[in-house]
Amino acid sequence: MAPSPRVLFTILVHLCTVASCLCHNQPRFTAIYAFGDSFADTGNNNFLVTLLKANHAPYGQCFPGRVATGRFSDGKLIPDILASALGIKEFVPPFLDPSLSPQELRTGVSFASAGSGYDELTTVLTNVIPVPKQAEHFEHYIGRLNQAVGEVAARNIVRGSLLVLLAGTSDFLINFYDTPTRQIHYNLTGYQDFLQHKIQQFIRTLYDQGVRKFLIAGLPPVGCFPIQITTKLKFQLSCADDENGDAQSYNQKLISLLAKIEPTLPGAKLVYADIFSPLIDSIIYPAKYGLAITNRGCCGTGLLEAAFLCKEFSPVCPNPAQFLFWDSTNPSEVAYKNIAQFLLQHALPQLA
């Protein structure tokens, strides 16, 4: 006996509802690719000969299983949080991990390297991977993706992906402020322009490889990093306002640059990722975010320790969630969550 029209209608409504839910839960992007420095390095430095590693305690104490994965924080980083929120995957693995599965390749990886920057000079002493070299690794990634899923599927994955770029801080800390190597060649404006030319080259290189959706971060309030407060001898542990002003001028230039080059790249969307605002707001209004300490890190004294100086036997604060910074140069997981939430609200919708 054939079902009645009422039953057929009920079944149809149910199927449409299920389909709607499935579509709603599908990620907007096919994959996520992260580039940059320690804000995005999920473990690539583990596979390099460098002192800049975080694959040891007390790093990772808030990560699932309390595992020190190589992330320079107590837990997840911005790419992990974005990937999870977008329904792509829970964690973004490092590209240099030799055990990467085909599924991990399909849904995206991190090419970032802690301590790196756009300027190749930034990485000379640390032997980490500068952003231009990370772009070369992406070409190798596409070759592996082609082998895993075929060229047509690989092309579709890359075209539907989200690229997140978080870099620039190390360039200023290493080359301009703390060891002013680049000040021999550039004034502040000149160095900002030099770095942003590198950003433009990077975007065009990845565009030529098939990427179309770019989320490009500016600088954070560098002058509020504990290491900068320490090196500038801020005895009241207050921010170096001049460096924050430099970051803001750099960010304004970056916004203008992205608006200028987007029309030259058909089909591309270049969105500025403001990481300055959520961090500075956390510093001005810490209670709003459940924070108690914003001018030193959780590891050790919180004023100098990072990487190999933040080591297994370093004392750590009892509650990292109350600290804006995990070590002297890297935010805590709670800070990264606040930044990621800000980006999900203000930046990601522009990529729709």
CSV table of C-alpha atoms in Angstrom, one decimal:
chain,number,residue,atom,x,y,z
A,1,MET,CA,0.0,0.0,0.0
A,2,ALA,CA,1.4,3.4,-1.0
A,3,PRO,CA,1.9,5.9,1.8
A,4,SER,CA,-0.6,8.7,2.0
A,5,PRO,CA,0.2,12.2,0.8
A,6,ARG,CA,0.4,13.4,4.5
A,7,VAL,CA,3.0,10.7,5.2
A,8,LEU,CA,4.9,11.6,2.1
A,9,PHE,CA,4.9,15.2,3.1
A,10,THR,CA,6.1,14.4,6.6
A,11,ILE,CA,9.0,12.3,5.2
A,12,LEU,CA,9.9,15.1,2.7
A,13,VAL,CA,9.9,17.7,5.5
A,14,HIS,CA,12.1,15.4,7.6
A,15,LEU,CA,14.6,14.8,4.8
A,16,CYS,CA,14.8,18.5,4.1
A,17,THR,CA,15.4,19.3,7.7
A,18,VAL,CA,18.2,16.7,7.9
A,19,ALA,CA,19.8,18.0,4.7
A,20,SER,CA,19.6,21.5,6.1
A,21,CYS,CA,21.3,20.4,9.3
A,22,LEU,CA,24.0,18.6,7.3
A,23,CYS,CA,24.7,21.6,5.1
A,24,HIS,CA,24.7,23.9,8.1
A,25,ASN,CA,27.3,21.7,9.9
A,26,GLN,CA,29.6,21.4,6.8
A,27,PRO,CA,32.8,23.5,7.0
A,28,ARG,CA,32.8,26.6,4.8
A,29,PHE,CA,36.3,25.6,3.7
A,30,THR,CA,37.7,22.3,2.4
A,31,ALA,CA,41.0,22.7,4.3
A,32,ILE,CA,43.0,25.1,6.5
A,33,TYR,CA,46.6,26.1,5.9
A,34,ALA,CA,48.6,28.0,8.5
A,35,PHE,CA,51.8,30.0,7.8
A,36,GLY,CA,53.9,32.3,10.0
A,37,ASP,CA,55.6,32.1,13.4
A,38,SER,CA,54.9,30.7,16.8
A,39,PHE,CA,51.4,32.0,16.7
A,40,ALA,CA,50.8,29.3,14.1
A,41,ASP,CA,53.5,26.7,14.5
A,42,THR,CA,51.9,23.5,15.6
A,43,GLY,CA,55.1,21.5,15.8
A,44,ASN,CA,57.3,22.1,12.7
A,45,ASN,CA,60.3,23.2,14.8
A,46,ASN,CA,60.3,19.7,16.4
A,47,PHE,CA,61.8,18.5,13.1
A,48,LEU,CA,64.5,21.2,12.8
A,49,VAL,CA,67.9,21.6,14.3
A,50,THR,CA,67.1,24.6,16.4
A,51,LEU,CA,67.0,25.8,20.0
A,52,LEU,CA,63.5,27.2,19.4
A,53,LYS,CA,61.4,24.2,20.4
A,54,ALA,CA,58.4,23.7,22.6
A,55,ASN,CA,58.2,19.9,22.6
A,56,HIS,CA,59.0,19.7,26.3
A,57,ALA,CA,57.3,20.5,29.6
A,58,PRO,CA,55.8,22.8,30.8
A,59,TYR,CA,54.5,23.6,27.3
A,60,GLY,CA,51.2,21.9,26.5
A,61,GLN,CA,50.0,21.5,30.0
A,62,CYS,CA,46.4,22.5,29.0
A,63,PHE,CA,46.5,20.6,25.7
A,64,PRO,CA,44.5,17.4,25.7
A,65,GLY,CA,46.6,14.7,27.4
A,66,ARG,CA,48.9,17.5,28.7
A,67,VAL,CA,51.2,16.7,25.7
A,68,ALA,CA,53.9,19.1,24.7
A,69,THR,CA,53.3,19.0,20.9
A,70,GLY,CA,55.7,21.8,19.9
A,71,ARG,CA,53.1,24.5,20.2
A,72,PHE,CA,54.5,27.6,22.0
A,73,SER,CA,51.7,27.8,24.5
A,74,ASP,CA,49.9,25.9,27.2
A,75,GLY,CA,47.3,24.6,24.7
A,76,LYS,CA,45.8,25.2,21.3
A,77,LEU,CA,46.8,27.9,18.9
A,78,ILE,CA,44.7,30.1,16.6
A,79,PRO,CA,44.8,27.7,13.6
A,80,ASP,CA,43.6,24.8,15.8
A,81,ILE,CA,40.7,26.9,17.3
A,82,LEU,CA,39.6,28.2,13.9
A,83,ALA,CA,39.8,24.8,12.3
A,84,SER,CA,37.6,23.3,15.1
A,85,ALA,CA,35.1,26.2,15.0
A,86,LEU,CA,34.8,25.9,11.2
A,87,GLY,CA,34.2,22.1,11.4
A,88,ILE,CA,37.4,21.3,9.5
A,89,LYS,CA,39.3,19.3,12.1
A,90,GLU,CA,40.2,19.5,15.8
A,91,PHE,CA,43.9,20.1,15.4
A,92,VAL,CA,46.1,21.4,12.6
A,93,PRO,CA,49.2,19.1,12.3
A,94,PRO,CA,52.7,20.3,11.3
A,95,PHE,CA,53.6,19.7,7.6
A,96,LEU,CA,57.1,18.4,8.6
A,97,ASP,CA,55.6,15.5,10.6
A,98,PRO,CA,56.6,12.4,8.6
A,99,SER,CA,53.6,10.5,9.9
A,100,LEU,CA,51.0,12.7,8.3
A,101,SER,CA,48.0,10.7,7.0
A,102,PRO,CA,46.3,11.3,3.6
A,103,GLN,CA,43.3,12.6,5.6
A,104,GLU,CA,45.4,15.1,7.4
A,105,LEU,CA,46.9,16.2,4.1
A,106,ARG,CA,43.4,16.6,2.6
A,107,THR,CA,42.1,18.9,5.4
A,108,GLY,CA,45.2,21.0,5.9
A,109,VAL,CA,48.4,21.5,7.8
A,110,SER,CA,50.6,24.2,9.3
A,111,PHE,CA,53.8,25.3,7.6
A,112,ALA,CA,54.6,27.9,10.3
A,113,SER,CA,57.9,27.9,12.1
A,114,ALA,CA,58.3,29.6,15.5
A,115,GLY,CA,60.8,32.5,15.5
A,116,SER,CA,60.4,33.0,11.7
A,117,GLY,CA,59.3,36.1,9.8
A,118,TYR,CA,59.0,37.5,6.3
A,119,ASP,CA,62.6,38.7,6.4
A,120,GLU,CA,65.1,35.8,5.8
A,121,LEU,CA,67.6,37.6,8.1
A,122,THR,CA,65.3,36.9,11.0
A,123,THR,CA,66.0,33.2,10.9
A,124,VAL,CA,69.8,33.2,10.2
A,125,LEU,CA,70.9,32.4,13.8
A,126,THR,CA,68.0,30.2,14.8
A,127,ASN,CA,67.8,27.9,11.7
A,128,VAL,CA,64.0,28.1,11.5
A,129,ILE,CA,61.9,28.4,8.4
A,130,PRO,CA,61.2,31.9,7.0
A,131,VAL,CA,57.9,32.6,5.4
A,132,PRO,CA,59.2,32.6,1.8
A,133,LYS,CA,60.6,29.1,2.4
A,134,GLN,CA,57.3,28.0,3.9
A,135,ALA,CA,55.7,29.0,0.6
A,136,GLU,CA,58.1,26.6,-1.1
A,137,HIS,CA,57.0,23.9,1.2
A,138,PHE,CA,53.4,24.5,0.1
A,139,GLU,CA,54.5,23.5,-3.4
A,140,HIS,CA,55.8,20.2,-2.1
A,141,TYR,CA,52.6,19.8,-0.2
A,142,ILE,CA,50.6,20.1,-3.4
A,143,GLY,CA,52.7,17.3,-4.9
A,144,ARG,CA,51.9,15.0,-2.0
A,145,LEU,CA,48.2,16.0,-2.1
A,146,ASN,CA,48.1,15.2,-5.8
A,147,GLN,CA,49.4,11.7,-5.1
A,148,ALA,CA,46.9,11.2,-2.2
A,149,VAL,CA,43.7,12.4,-3.9
A,150,GLY,CA,44.5,13.1,-7.6
A,151,GLU,CA,45.1,16.4,-9.3
A,152,VAL,CA,41.5,17.4,-9.9
A,153,ALA,CA,40.5,16.8,-6.3
A,154,ALA,CA,43.7,18.4,-5.0
A,155,ARG,CA,43.0,21.5,-7.1
A,156,ASN,CA,39.5,21.7,-5.6
A,157,ILE,CA,40.7,21.3,-2.1
A,158,VAL,CA,43.3,24.1,-2.4
A,159,ARG,CA,40.8,26.4,-4.2
A,160,GLY,CA,38.2,25.9,-1.4
A,161,SER,CA,40.7,26.3,1.5
A,162,LEU,CA,41.4,29.0,4.1
A,163,LEU,CA,44.9,30.3,4.4
A,164,VAL,CA,45.9,31.9,7.7
A,165,LEU,CA,49.1,34.0,7.8
A,166,LEU,CA,50.4,35.1,11.2
A,167,ALA,CA,53.8,36.7,11.1
A,168,GLY,CA,55.8,39.8,11.4
A,169,THR,CA,56.4,40.0,15.1
A,170,SER,CA,59.7,38.2,15.1
A,171,ASP,CA,61.0,40.4,12.3
A,172,PHE,CA,60.6,43.5,14.5
A,173,LEU,CA,61.7,41.9,17.8
A,174,ILE,CA,64.8,40.2,16.3
A,175,ASN,CA,65.9,42.6,13.6
A,176,PHE,CA,64.6,46.0,14.6
A,177,TYR,CA,64.1,46.5,18.3
A,178,ASP,CA,66.1,44.1,20.4
A,179,THR,CA,69.0,43.5,18.0
A,180,PRO,CA,68.6,46.4,15.5
A,181,THR,CA,70.4,44.8,12.6
A,182,ARG,CA,68.0,46.1,10.0
A,183,GLN,CA,68.2,49.7,11.4
A,184,ILE,CA,71.5,49.9,9.5
A,185,HIS,CA,69.5,49.6,6.2
A,186,TYR,CA,66.0,50.9,7.0
A,187,ASN,CA,64.2,53.4,9.1
A,188,LEU,CA,60.9,52.2,10.6
A,189,THR,CA,58.8,53.2,7.5
A,190,GLY,CA,61.3,51.6,5.2
A,191,TYR,CA,61.3,48.3,7.1
A,192,GLN,CA,57.6,48.2,7.3
A,193,ASP,CA,57.4,48.6,3.5
A,194,PHE,CA,60.1,46.0,3.0
A,195,LEU,CA,58.1,43.4,5.0
A,196,GLN,CA,54.9,44.2,3.3
A,197,HIS,CA,56.5,43.8,-0.1
A,198,LYS,CA,57.4,40.3,1.1
A,199,ILE,CA,53.7,39.8,2.1
A,200,GLN,CA,52.6,40.8,-1.4
A,201,GLN,CA,55.1,38.3,-2.9
A,202,PHE,CA,53.8,35.6,-0.6
A,203,ILE,CA,50.2,36.2,-1.5
A,204,ARG,CA,50.9,36.1,-5.2
A,205,THR,CA,52.9,32.9,-4.9
A,206,LEU,CA,50.1,31.1,-3.0
A,207,TYR,CA,47.5,32.5,-5.4
A,208,ASP,CA,49.4,31.1,-8.3
A,209,GLN,CA,49.3,27.7,-6.5
A,210,GLY,CA,45.5,27.9,-6.3
A,211,VAL,CA,44.7,29.5,-3.0
A,212,ARG,CA,41.8,32.0,-3.1
A,213,LYS,CA,40.8,32.8,0.5
A,214,PHE,CA,43.5,34.6,2.6
A,215,LEU,CA,43.3,35.7,6.2
A,216,ILE,CA,46.3,38.0,6.7
A,217,ALA,CA,47.2,39.1,10.3
A,218,GLY,CA,48.7,42.3,11.2
A,219,LEU,CA,51.0,42.8,14.2
A,220,PRO,CA,49.9,42.4,17.9
A,221,PRO,CA,50.6,45.1,20.5
A,222,VAL,CA,54.3,44.1,20.5
A,223,GLY,CA,55.2,46.7,23.2
A,224,CYS,CA,53.0,44.8,25.7
A,225,PHE,CA,54.9,41.5,25.3
A,226,PRO,CA,56.6,40.7,28.6
A,227,ILE,CA,60.0,40.3,26.8
A,228,GLN,CA,59.6,43.9,25.5
A,229,ILE,CA,58.6,45.3,28.9
A,230,THR,CA,61.7,43.6,30.3
A,231,THR,CA,64.2,44.8,27.7
A,232,LYS,CA,62.8,48.3,27.8
A,233,LEU,CA,63.3,48.3,31.6
A,234,LYS,CA,59.7,49.2,32.3
A,235,PHE,CA,60.0,48.8,36.0
A,236,GLN,CA,56.2,49.3,36.5
A,237,LEU,CA,55.7,46.5,33.9
A,238,SER,CA,53.8,48.8,31.6
A,239,CYS,CA,53.7,48.5,27.8
A,240,ALA,CA,56.2,50.2,25.4
A,241,ASP,CA,53.8,52.5,23.8
A,242,ASP,CA,56.1,53.5,21.0
A,243,GLU,CA,56.3,49.9,19.8
A,244,ASN,CA,52.6,49.6,19.9
A,245,GLY,CA,52.3,52.8,17.9
A,246,ASP,CA,54.7,51.2,15.3
A,247,ALA,CA,52.5,48.1,15.2
A,248,GLN,CA,49.3,50.2,14.6
A,249,SER,CA,50.9,52.2,11.7
A,250,TYR,CA,52.1,48.9,10.2
A,251,ASN,CA,48.6,47.5,10.4
A,252,GLN,CA,47.1,50.5,8.7
A,253,LYS,CA,49.6,50.0,5.9
A,254,LEU,CA,48.7,46.3,5.6
A,255,ILE,CA,45.0,47.1,5.4
A,256,SER,CA,45.7,49.5,2.5
A,257,LEU,CA,48.0,47.0,0.8
A,258,LEU,CA,45.4,44.2,0.9
A,259,ALA,CA,42.7,46.5,-0.6
A,260,LYS,CA,45.1,47.5,-3.3
A,261,ILE,CA,46.2,44.1,-4.5
A,262,GLU,CA,42.9,42.2,-4.1
A,263,PRO,CA,41.5,43.6,-7.4
A,264,THR,CA,44.6,42.3,-9.2
A,265,LEU,CA,43.9,38.7,-8.2
A,266,PRO,CA,40.6,37.6,-9.9
A,267,GLY,CA,38.5,35.4,-7.6
A,268,ALA,CA,40.7,36.1,-4.5
A,269,LYS,CA,39.5,37.5,-1.2
A,270,LEU,CA,42.1,39.1,1.1
A,271,VAL,CA,40.9,39.8,4.6
A,272,TYR,CA,42.8,41.6,7.2
A,273,ALA,CA,43.0,39.7,10.6
A,274,ASP,CA,43.1,42.2,13.4
A,275,ILE,CA,44.9,40.5,16.3
A,276,PHE,CA,45.9,43.9,17.9
A,277,SER,CA,42.5,44.9,19.1
A,278,PRO,CA,41.5,41.7,21.1
A,279,LEU,CA,44.9,41.6,22.8
A,280,ILE,CA,45.0,45.3,23.7
A,281,ASP,CA,41.4,45.1,24.9
A,282,SER,CA,42.4,42.2,27.1
A,283,ILE,CA,45.2,44.3,28.6
A,284,ILE,CA,43.0,47.3,29.2
A,285,TYR,CA,40.0,45.3,30.5
A,286,PRO,CA,41.4,42.1,31.9
A,287,ALA,CA,38.4,41.3,34.1
A,288,LYS,CA,36.2,41.2,31.0
A,289,TYR,CA,38.1,38.1,29.9
A,290,GLY,CA,38.6,36.5,33.3
A,291,LEU,CA,42.3,37.5,33.3
A,292,ALA,CA,44.3,38.6,36.3
A,293,ILE,CA,47.9,39.0,34.9
A,294,THR,CA,48.6,40.6,31.6
A,295,ASN,CA,52.2,41.9,31.9
A,296,ARG,CA,54.2,38.7,32.5
A,297,GLY,CA,54.0,35.1,31.4
A,298,CYS,CA,52.9,32.0,33.3
A,299,CYS,CA,56.2,30.2,32.9
A,300,GLY,CA,59.0,31.1,35.3
A,301,THR,CA,59.3,34.7,36.2
A,302,GLY,CA,57.3,35.4,33.1
A,303,LEU,CA,59.6,38.2,32.1
A,304,LEU,CA,62.3,36.4,30.0
A,305,GLU,CA,61.5,32.7,29.7
A,306,ALA,CA,60.6,31.3,26.3
A,307,ALA,CA,61.5,28.2,24.3
A,308,PHE,CA,64.6,26.5,25.9
A,309,LEU,CA,64.5,29.0,28.9
A,310,CYS,CA,60.9,27.8,29.7
A,311,LYS,CA,62.0,24.3,30.6
A,312,GLU,CA,60.7,21.3,32.4
A,313,PHE,CA,61.6,22.4,35.9
A,314,SER,CA,60.6,26.0,35.5
A,315,PRO,CA,57.9,27.0,38.0
A,316,VAL,CA,54.5,27.8,36.4
A,317,CYS,CA,51.5,29.7,37.6
A,318,PRO,CA,48.7,27.6,39.1
A,319,ASN,CA,46.0,28.9,36.7
A,320,PRO,CA,47.2,29.7,33.2
A,321,ALA,CA,43.7,30.8,32.2
A,322,GLN,CA,44.2,33.9,34.3
A,323,PHE,CA,47.3,34.9,32.3
A,324,LEU,CA,47.3,36.6,29.0
A,325,PHE,CA,50.8,35.3,28.2
A,326,TRP,CA,52.1,31.8,28.6
A,327,ASP,CA,55.8,32.7,28.3
A,328,SER,CA,57.6,36.0,27.7
A,329,THR,CA,56.7,36.1,23.9
A,330,ASN,CA,53.7,33.9,23.4
A,331,PRO,CA,50.0,34.2,24.5
A,332,SER,CA,48.2,31.6,26.5
A,333,GLU,CA,45.5,29.4,25.1
A,334,VAL,CA,42.8,31.6,26.7
A,335,ALA,CA,44.3,34.6,24.8
A,336,TYR,CA,44.3,32.6,21.6
A,337,LYS,CA,40.7,31.6,22.1
A,338,ASN,CA,39.7,35.3,22.5
A,339,ILE,CA,41.6,36.3,19.4
A,340,ALA,CA,40.1,33.4,17.4
A,341,GLN,CA,36.6,34.3,18.6
A,342,PHE,CA,37.2,37.9,17.5
A,343,LEU,CA,38.3,36.8,14.1
A,344,LEU,CA,35.3,34.5,13.7
A,345,GLN,CA,33.0,37.4,14.4
A,346,HIS,CA,34.8,40.1,12.5
A,347,ALA,CA,37.0,38.7,9.8
A,348,LEU,CA,35.8,35.3,8.7
A,349,PRO,CA,32.3,36.5,7.6
A,350,GLN,CA,34.1,38.7,5.0
A,351,LEU,CA,35.4,35.5,3.3
A,352,ALA,CA,31.9,34.1,2.7
